[in-house]
Short mmCIF file of C-alpha atoms in Angstrom, two decimals:
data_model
loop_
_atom_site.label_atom_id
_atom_site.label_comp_id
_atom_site.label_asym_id
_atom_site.label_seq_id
_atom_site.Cartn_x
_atom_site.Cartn_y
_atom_site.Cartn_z
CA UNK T 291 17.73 102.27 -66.76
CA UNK T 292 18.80 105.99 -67.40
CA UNK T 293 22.94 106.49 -69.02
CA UNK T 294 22.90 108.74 -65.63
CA UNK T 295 22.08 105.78 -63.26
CA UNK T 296 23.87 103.10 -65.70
CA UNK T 297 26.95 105.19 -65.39
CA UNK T 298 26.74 105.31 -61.69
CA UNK T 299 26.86 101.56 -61.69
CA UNK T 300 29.66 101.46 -64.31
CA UNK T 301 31.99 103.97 -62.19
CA UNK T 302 32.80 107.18 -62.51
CA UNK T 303 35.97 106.11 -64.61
CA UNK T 304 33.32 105.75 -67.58
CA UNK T 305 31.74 109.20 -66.94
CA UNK T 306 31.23 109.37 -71.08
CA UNK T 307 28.80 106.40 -70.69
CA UNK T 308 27.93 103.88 -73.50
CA UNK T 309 30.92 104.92 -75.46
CA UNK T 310 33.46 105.51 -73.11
CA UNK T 311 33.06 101.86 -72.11
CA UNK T 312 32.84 100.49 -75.32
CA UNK T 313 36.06 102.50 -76.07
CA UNK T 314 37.67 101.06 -73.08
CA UNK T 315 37.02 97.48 -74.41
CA UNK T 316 37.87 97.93 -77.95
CA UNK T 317 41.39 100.09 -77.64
CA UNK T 318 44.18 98.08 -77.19
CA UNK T 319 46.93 100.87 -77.78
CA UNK T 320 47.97 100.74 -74.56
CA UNK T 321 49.60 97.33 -74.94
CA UNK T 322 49.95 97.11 -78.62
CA UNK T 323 52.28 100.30 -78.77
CA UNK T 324 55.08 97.64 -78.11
CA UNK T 325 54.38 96.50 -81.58
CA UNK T 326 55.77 99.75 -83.13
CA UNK T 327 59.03 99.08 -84.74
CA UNK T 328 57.33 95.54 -85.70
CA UNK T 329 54.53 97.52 -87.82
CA UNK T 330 56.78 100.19 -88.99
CA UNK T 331 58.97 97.42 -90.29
CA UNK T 332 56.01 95.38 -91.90
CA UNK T 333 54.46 99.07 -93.25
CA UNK T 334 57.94 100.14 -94.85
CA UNK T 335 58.28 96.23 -96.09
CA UNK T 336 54.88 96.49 -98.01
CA UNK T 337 54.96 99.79 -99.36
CA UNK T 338 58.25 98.83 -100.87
CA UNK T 339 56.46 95.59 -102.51
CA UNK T 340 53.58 97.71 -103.52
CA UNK T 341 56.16 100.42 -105.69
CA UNK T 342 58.30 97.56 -106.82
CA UNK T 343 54.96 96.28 -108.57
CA UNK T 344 53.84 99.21 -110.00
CA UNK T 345 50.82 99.30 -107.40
CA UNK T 346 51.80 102.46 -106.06
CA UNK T 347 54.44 105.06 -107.81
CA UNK T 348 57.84 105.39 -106.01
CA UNK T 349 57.05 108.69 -105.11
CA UNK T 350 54.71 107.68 -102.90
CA UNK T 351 56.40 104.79 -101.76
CA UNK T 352 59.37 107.38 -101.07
CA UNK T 353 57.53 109.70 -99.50
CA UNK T 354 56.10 106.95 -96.98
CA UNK T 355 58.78 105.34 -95.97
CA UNK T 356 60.43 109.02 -94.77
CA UNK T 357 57.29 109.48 -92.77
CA UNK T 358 57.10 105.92 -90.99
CA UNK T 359 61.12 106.58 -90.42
CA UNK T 360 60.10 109.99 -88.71
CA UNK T 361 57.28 108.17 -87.01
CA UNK T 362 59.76 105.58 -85.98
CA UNK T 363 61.74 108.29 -84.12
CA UNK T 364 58.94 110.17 -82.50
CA UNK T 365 57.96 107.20 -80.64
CA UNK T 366 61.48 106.41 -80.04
CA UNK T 367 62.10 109.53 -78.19
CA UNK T 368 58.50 109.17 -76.52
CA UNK T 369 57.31 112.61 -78.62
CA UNK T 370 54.71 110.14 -80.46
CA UNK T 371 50.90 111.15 -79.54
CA UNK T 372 49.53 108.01 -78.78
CA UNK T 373 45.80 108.29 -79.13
CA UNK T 374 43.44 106.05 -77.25
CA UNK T 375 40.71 106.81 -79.78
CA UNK T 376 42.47 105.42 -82.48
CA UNK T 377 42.33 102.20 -81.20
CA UNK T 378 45.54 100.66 -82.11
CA UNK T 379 48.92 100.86 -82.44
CA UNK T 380 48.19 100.24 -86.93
CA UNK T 381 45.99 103.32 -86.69
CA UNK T 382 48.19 105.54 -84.41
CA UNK T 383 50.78 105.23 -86.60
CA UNK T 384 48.71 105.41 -89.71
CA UNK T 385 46.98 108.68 -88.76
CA UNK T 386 50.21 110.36 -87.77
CA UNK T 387 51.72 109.12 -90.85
CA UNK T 388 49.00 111.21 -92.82
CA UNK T 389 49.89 114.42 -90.99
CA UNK T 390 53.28 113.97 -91.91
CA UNK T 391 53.25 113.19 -95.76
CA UNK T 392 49.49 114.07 -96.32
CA UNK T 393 47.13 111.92 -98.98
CA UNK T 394 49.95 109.38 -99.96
CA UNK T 395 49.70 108.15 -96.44
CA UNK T 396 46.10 106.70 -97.99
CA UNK T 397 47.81 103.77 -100.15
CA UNK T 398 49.95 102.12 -97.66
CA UNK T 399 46.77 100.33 -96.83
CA UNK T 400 46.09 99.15 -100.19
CA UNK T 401 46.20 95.49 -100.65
CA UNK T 402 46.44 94.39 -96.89
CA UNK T 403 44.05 94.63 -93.99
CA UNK T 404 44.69 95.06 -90.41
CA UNK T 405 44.28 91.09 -89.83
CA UNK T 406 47.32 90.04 -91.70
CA UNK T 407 48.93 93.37 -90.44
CA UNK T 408 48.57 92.45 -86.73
CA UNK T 409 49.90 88.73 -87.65
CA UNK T 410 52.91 89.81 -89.13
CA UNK T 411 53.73 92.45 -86.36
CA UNK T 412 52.68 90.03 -83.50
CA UNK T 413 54.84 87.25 -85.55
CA UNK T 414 57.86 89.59 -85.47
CA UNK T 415 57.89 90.28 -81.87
CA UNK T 416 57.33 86.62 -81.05
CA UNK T 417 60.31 85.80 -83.01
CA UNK T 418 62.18 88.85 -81.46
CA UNK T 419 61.28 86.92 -78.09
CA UNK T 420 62.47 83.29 -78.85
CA UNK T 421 65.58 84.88 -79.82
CA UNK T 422 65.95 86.64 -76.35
CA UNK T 423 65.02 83.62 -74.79
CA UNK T 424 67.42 81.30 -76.47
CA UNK T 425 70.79 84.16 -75.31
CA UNK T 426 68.96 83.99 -71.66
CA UNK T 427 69.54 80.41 -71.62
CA UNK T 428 72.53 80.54 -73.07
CA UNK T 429 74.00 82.48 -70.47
CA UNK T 430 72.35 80.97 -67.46
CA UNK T 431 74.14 77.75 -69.05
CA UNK T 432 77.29 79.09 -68.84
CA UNK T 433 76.59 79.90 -65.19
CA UNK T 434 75.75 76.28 -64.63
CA UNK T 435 78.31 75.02 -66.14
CA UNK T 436 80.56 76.92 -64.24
CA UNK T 437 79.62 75.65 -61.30
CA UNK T 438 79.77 71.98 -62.54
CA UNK T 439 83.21 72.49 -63.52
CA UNK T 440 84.25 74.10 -59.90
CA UNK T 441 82.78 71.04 -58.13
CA UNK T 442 83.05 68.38 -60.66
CA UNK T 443 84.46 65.76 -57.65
CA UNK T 444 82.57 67.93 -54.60
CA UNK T 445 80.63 64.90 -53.23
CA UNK T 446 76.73 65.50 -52.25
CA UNK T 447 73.24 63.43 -51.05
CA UNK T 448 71.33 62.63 -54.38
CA UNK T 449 68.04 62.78 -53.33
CA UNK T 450 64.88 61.06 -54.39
CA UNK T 451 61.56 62.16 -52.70
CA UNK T 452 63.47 64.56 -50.97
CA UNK T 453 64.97 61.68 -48.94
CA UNK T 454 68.61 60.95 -49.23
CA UNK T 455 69.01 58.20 -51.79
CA UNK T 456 72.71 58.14 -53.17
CA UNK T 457 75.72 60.10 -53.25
CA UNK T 458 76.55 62.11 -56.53
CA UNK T 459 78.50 65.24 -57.27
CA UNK T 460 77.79 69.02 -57.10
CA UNK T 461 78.76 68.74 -60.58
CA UNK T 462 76.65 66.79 -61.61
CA UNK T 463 73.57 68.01 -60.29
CA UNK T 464 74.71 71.45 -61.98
CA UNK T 465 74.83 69.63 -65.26
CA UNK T 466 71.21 68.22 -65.05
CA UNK T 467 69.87 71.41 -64.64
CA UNK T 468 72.47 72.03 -68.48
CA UNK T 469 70.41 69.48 -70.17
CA UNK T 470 67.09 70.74 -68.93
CA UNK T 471 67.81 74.02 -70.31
CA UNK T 472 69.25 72.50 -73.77
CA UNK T 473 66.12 70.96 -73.88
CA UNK T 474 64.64 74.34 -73.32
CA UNK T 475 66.54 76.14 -75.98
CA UNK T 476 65.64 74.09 -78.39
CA UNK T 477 62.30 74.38 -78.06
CA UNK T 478 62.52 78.17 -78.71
CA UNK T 479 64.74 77.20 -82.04
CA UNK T 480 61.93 74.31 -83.20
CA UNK T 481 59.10 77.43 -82.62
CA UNK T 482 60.97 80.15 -84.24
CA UNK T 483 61.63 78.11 -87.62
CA UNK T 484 58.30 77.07 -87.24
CA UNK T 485 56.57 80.16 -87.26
CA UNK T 486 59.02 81.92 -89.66
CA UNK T 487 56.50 82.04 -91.88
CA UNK T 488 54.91 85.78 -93.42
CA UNK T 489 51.06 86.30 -93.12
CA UNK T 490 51.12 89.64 -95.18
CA UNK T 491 49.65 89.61 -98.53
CA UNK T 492 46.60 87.45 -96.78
CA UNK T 493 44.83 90.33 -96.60
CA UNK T 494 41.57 90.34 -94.54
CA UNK T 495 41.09 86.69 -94.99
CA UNK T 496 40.85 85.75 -98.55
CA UNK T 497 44.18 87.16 -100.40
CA UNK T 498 44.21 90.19 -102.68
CA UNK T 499 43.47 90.73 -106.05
CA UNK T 500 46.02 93.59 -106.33
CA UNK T 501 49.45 91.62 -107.96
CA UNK T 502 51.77 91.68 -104.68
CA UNK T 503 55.05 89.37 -104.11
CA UNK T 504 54.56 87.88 -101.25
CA UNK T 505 57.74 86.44 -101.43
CA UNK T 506 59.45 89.82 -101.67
CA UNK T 507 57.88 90.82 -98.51
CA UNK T 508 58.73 88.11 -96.52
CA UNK T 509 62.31 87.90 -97.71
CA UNK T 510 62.41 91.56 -96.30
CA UNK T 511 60.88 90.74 -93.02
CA UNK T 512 63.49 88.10 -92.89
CA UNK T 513 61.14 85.04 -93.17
CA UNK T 514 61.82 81.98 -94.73
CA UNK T 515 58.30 82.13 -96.91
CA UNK T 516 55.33 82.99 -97.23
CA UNK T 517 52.21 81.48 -95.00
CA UNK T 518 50.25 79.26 -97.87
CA UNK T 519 46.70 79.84 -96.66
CA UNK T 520 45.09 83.23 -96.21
CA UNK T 521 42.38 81.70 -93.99
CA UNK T 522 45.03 80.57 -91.80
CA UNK T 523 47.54 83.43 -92.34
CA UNK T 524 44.82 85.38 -90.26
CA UNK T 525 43.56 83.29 -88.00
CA UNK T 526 46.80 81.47 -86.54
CA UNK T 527 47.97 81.77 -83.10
CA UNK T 528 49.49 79.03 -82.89
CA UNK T 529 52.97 80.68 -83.14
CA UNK T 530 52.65 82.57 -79.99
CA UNK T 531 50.61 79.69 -78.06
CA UNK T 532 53.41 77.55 -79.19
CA UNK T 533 56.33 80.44 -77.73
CA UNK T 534 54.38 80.31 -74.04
CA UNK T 535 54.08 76.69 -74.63
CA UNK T 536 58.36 76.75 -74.23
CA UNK T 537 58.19 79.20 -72.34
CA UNK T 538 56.08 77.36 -69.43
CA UNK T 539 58.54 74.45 -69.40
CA UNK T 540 61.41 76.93 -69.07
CA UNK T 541 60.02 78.42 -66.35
CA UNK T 542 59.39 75.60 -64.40
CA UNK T 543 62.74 74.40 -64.89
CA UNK T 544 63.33 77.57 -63.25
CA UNK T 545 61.31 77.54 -60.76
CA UNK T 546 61.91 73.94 -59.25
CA UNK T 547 65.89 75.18 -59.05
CA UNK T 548 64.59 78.76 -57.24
CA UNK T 549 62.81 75.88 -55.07
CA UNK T 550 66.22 73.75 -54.53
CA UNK T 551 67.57 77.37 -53.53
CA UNK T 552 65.21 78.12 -50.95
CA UNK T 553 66.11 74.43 -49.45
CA UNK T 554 69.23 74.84 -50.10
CA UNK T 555 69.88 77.84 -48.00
CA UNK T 556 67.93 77.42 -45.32
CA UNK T 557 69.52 76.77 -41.76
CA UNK T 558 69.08 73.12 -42.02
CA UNK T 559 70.63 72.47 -45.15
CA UNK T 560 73.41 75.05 -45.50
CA UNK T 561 74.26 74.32 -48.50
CA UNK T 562 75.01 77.11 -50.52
CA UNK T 563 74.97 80.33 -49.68
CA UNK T 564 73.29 83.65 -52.01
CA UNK T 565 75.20 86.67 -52.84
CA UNK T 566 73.52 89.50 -51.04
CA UNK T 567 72.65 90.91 -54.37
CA UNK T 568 69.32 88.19 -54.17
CA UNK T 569 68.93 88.43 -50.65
CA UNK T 570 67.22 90.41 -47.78
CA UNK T 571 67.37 90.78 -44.17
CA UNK T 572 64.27 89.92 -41.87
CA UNK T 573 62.75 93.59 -40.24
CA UNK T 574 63.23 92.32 -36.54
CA UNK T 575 65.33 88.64 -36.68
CA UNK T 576 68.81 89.65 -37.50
CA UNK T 577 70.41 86.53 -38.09
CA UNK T 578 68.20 86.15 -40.94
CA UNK T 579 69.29 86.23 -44.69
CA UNK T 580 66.52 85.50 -46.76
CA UNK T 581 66.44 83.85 -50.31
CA UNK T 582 64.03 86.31 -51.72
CA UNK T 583 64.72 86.69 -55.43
CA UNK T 584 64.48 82.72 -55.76
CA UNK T 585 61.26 83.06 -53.44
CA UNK T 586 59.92 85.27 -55.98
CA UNK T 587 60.96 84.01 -59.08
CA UNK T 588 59.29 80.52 -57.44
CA UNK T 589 56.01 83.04 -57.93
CA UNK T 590 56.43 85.05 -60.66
CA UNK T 591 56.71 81.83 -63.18
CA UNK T 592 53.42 80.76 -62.32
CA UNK T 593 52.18 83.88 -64.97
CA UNK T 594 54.05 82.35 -67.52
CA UNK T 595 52.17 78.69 -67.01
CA UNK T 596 49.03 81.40 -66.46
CA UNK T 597 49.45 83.51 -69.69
CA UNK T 598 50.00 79.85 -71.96
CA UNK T 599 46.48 78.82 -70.57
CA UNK T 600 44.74 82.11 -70.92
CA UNK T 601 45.58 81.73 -74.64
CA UNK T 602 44.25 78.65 -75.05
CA UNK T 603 41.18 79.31 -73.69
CA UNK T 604 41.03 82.44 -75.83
CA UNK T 605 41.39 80.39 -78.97
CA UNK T 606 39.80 77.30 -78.18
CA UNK T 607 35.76 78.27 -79.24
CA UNK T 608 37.15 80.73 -82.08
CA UNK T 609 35.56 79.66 -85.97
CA UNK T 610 37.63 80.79 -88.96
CA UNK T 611 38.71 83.24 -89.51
CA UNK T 612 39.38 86.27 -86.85
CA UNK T 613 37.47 87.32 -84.66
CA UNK T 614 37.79 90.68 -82.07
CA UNK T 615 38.89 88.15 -79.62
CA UNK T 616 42.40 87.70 -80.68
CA UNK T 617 42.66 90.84 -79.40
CA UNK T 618 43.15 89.36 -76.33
CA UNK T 619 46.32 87.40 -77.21
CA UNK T 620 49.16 90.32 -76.85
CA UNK T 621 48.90 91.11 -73.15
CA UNK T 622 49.28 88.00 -71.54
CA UNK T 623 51.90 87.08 -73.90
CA UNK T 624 53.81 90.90 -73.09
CA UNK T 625 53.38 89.68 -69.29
CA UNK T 626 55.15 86.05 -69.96
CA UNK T 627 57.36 87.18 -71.98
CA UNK T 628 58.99 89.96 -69.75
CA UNK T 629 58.50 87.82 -66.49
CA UNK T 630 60.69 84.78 -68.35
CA UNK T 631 63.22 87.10 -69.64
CA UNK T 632 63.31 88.03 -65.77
CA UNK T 633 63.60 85.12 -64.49
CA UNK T 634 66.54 83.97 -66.73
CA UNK T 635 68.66 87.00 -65.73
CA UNK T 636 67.67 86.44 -62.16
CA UNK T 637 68.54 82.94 -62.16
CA UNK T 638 71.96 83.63 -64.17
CA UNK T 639 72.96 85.97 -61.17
CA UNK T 640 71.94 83.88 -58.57
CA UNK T 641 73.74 81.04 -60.08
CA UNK T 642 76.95 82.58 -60.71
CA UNK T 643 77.14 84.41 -57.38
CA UNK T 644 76.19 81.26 -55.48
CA UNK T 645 78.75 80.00 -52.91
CA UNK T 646 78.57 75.99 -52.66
CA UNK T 647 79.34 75.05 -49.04
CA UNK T 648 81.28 71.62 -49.76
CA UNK T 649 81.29 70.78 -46.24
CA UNK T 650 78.09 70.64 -45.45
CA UNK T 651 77.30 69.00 -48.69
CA UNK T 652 79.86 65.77 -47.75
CA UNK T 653 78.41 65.88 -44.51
CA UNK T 654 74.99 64.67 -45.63
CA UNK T 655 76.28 63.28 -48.27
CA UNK T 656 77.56 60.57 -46.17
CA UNK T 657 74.30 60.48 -43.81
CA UNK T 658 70.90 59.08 -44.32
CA UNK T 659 72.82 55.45 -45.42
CA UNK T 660 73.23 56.81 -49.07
CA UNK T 661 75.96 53.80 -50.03
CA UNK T 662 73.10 51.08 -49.26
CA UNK T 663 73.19 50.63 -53.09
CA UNK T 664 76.91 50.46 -53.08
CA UNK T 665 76.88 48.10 -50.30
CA UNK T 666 74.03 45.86 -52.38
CA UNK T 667 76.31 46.03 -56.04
CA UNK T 668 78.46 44.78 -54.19
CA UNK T 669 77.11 41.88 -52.52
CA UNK T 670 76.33 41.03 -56.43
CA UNK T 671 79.25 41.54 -57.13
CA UNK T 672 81.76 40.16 -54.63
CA UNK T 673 79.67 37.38 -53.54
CA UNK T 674 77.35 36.48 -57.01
CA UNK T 675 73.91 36.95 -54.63
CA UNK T 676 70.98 37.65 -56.58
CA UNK T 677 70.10 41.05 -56.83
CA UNK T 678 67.19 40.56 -54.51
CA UNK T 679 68.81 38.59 -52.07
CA UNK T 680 71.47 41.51 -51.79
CA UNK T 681 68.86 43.93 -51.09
CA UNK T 682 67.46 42.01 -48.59
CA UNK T 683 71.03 42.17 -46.68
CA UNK T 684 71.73 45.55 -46.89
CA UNK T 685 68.30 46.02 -45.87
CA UNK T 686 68.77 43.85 -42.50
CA UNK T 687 72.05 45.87 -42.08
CA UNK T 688 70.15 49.44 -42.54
CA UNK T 689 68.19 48.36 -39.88
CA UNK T 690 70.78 47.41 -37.56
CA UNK T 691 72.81 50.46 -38.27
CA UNK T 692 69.29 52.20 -37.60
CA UNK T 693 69.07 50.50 -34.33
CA UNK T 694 72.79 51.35 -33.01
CA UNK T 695 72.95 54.99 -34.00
CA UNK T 696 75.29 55.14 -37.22
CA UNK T 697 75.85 54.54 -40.38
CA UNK T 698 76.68 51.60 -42.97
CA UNK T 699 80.44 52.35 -42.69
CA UNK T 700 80.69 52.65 -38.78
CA UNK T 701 79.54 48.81 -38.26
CA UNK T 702 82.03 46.63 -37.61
CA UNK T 703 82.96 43.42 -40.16
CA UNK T 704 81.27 41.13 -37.19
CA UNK T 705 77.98 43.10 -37.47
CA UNK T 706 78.24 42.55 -40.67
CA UNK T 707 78.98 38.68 -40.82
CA UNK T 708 75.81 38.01 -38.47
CA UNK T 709 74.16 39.18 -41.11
CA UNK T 710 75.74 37.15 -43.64
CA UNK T 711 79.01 35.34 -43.22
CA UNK T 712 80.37 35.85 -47.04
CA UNK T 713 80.69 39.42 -46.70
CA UNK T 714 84.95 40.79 -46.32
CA UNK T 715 86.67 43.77 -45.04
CA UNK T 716 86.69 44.87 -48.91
CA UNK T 717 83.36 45.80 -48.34
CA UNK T 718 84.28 49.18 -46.57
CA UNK T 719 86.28 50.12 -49.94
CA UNK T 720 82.62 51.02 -50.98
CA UNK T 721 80.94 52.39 -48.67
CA UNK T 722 82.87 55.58 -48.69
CA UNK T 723 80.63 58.27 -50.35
CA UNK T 724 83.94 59.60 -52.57
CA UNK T 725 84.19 55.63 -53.50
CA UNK T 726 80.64 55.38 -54.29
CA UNK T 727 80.47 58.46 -56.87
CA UNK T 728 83.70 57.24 -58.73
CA UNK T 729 82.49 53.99 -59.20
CA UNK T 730 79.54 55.60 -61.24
CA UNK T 731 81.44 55.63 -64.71
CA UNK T 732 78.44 54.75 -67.30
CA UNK T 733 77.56 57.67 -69.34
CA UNK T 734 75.32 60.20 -67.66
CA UNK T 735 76.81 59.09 -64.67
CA UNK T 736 78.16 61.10 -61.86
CA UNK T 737 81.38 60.09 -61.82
CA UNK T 738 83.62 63.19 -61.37
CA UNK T 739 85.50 62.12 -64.85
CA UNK T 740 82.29 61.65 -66.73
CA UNK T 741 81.19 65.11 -65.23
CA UNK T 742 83.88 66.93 -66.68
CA UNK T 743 83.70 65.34 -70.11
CA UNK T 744 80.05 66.54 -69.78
CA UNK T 745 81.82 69.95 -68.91
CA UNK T 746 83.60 69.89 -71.86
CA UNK T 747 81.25 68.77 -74.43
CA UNK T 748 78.64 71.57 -72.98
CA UNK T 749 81.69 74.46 -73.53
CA UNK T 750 82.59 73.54 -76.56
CA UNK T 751 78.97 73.37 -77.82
CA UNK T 752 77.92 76.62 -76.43
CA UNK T 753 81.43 78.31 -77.92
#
């Protein structure tokens, strides 16, 4: 095939032909750029080593650390000249640095490659991320906690299968939602310490033979140590796969409360209503008030789960050591990243701005015969029946309750007797939905006084 007919099937964005394409696949400055500061740091970190050991002469060492710091601030105040046929953000700000300071620029390279340079710049942003992740969730903790301790005793229907099952407390729903998210942050602390670890010194794959610290350099990139395998210094992604890994199971946690939100709001329910900071009105209905930011959010996770795969797949078929495919791990994790620190922000508003209508959550808190496990503990209880025997009662007395159109607590004490003779007029003490969430005092429970000690013990641990 002619380039002219080949480029007509390629599109006229790749006019240039053969090597405009194969430019287009190989460049990656136009996502790596976010690595600046993080290879400035790790450039000005190694030429420091390299002086300090005699590698390179101080002058030079002096003379490129003023030219990355000028570099630093060119791209700071967007004057940097990015340049797509460079390839990446390592060269960019290698080539510039030569302009600048002139033939020292030529030994900052000396004794590393771009494979451990790229792992210690993509390390140091993914570290950069866990820690914004961990004050995200942080925050949108305080906002649930908040909430818990404003409805600590507010009575609501605890729901299994999205059917009614018992009562329990707004406060105590807000609190479950707490531990998720402590879960959560912990996660991002376990991956940070474990991939506080420096790849520099690793070279291209097999060390150096030029007398670096290693130590030095990680202690200035603010690592605990050193990586202890070259082959693996450069070939390890397991730090970031590990980061979307957390970050997946945040945002699902997420996304199943943007989920409760839609419900939640909705006509039917009514029971909270959104700040109209994450809302919108419908175009032509104008009774509606939609809970769009959750509605999104419910979407917008999904890249996280999507970026976490896309790795994998990426790294699954790879041998030792790199290969041109890593390439491919930055953009996907840029895209999760950014979309979780979103939705944590999001979710914190939402959360803090949300009005719980306690009402409407008693109402059907009370409905859908959510004491039938009150009434059955007590038929244990009261009248020593065999667990099995007592669901079988309440079961016959659901039914009847069905069958006249109300609930467990609107029978009358004869209703009840036909059923089975033992049973007292104590038995209305709980049936009351505030009755039945007091009486849940075993830890974790949603007892309002075992809420607020959860209330407490969150505060204080969060500071």
């Amino acid at each position: 095939m002619s380039e002219s007919g080949a480029n007509t099937m390629w599109g006229g964005r790749f006019a240039g032909g053969v090597d405009a394409i194969m430019e287009a696949i190989n460049a990656s400055i136009g996502f790596d750029k976010r690595l600046a500061a993080q290879d400035i740091a790790g450039s000005r970190a190694h030429a420091a080593m390299l002086a300090a050991q005699g590698i390179i002469s101080a002058q030079d060492a002096a003379a490129i650390d003023a030219g990355l710091e000028q570099v630093a601030d060119e791209i700071a105040s967007g004057a940097f000249p990015f340049r797509t046929e460079l390839e990446d953000i390592h060269m960019n700000v290698e080539a510039r640095l030569r302009e600048l300071i002139g033939a020292p620029a030529g030994r900052l390279h000396t004794a590393r490659s771009r494979n451990d340079q790229v792992g210690v710049d993509f390390r140091l942003f993914v570290r950069e991320q866990c820690d914004a992740a961990i004050a995200g969730i942080d925050a949108l903790m305080r906002a649930f906690l908040a909430q818990a301790e404003a409805g600590a005793d507010w009575v609501m229907p605890g729901f299994t299968h999205l059917q009614t099952a018992q009562p329990v407390t707004w406060g105590h729903h807000m609190l479950a939602y707490v531990e998720m998210l402590a879960r959560d942050r912990s996660r991002f602390a376990d991956a940070r310490a474990r991939m506080n670890e420096c790849p520099l010194g690793a070279a291209a794959l097999a060390g150096t033979s030029f007398p670096i610290d290693r130590d030095a350099t990680a202690r200035a990139l603010g690592f605990d140590r050193p990586t202890a395998n070259s082959l693996d210094s450069v070939s390890d992604r397991d730090f970031a796969i590990e980061f979307l890994s957390a970050a997946s199971i945040c945002a699902m946690h997420l996304s199943r409360f943007a989920e409760e939100l839609v419900i939640w709001s909705s006509a039917q329910f009514r029971f909270v209503t959104l700040s109209d900071a994450f809302s919108t009105g419908s175009s032509i209905m104008p009774q509606k008030k939609n809970p769009d930011a959750a509605e999104l959010l419910r979407a917008k996770l999904g890249r996280v789960m999507g970026a976490q795969v896309a790795l994998l797949v990426v790294m699954k078929g790879l041998p030792l050591t790199y290969s041109k495919d890593m390439q491919e791990d930055k953009e996907q994790l840029f895209d999760a990243a950014d979309t979780l620190m979103l939705g944590l922000a999001a979710m914190a508003g939402m959360v803090r701005d949300m009005a719980a209508n306690r009402d409407a959550l008693a109402a059907a808190a009370a409905s859908g015969f959510s004491t039938a496990t009150d009434l059955a503990d007590w038929l244990v209880r009261a009248l020593n029946l065999p667990f099995r025997d007592a669901h079988h009662v309440t079961g016959t007395l659901v039914r009847m309750a069905e069958e006249a159109g109300c609930d467990l607590p609107d029978l009358s004490l004869a209703q009840m007797q036909s059923v089975h003779p033992g049973i007292t007029a104590e038995v209305f003490e709980v049936l009351g939905v505030e009755n039945s969430v007091r009486s849940r005092i075993s830890y974790g429970g949603t007892a309002p006084d075992r809420v607020r000690e959860q209330v407490a013990r969150w505060k204080d641990a969060l500071g």
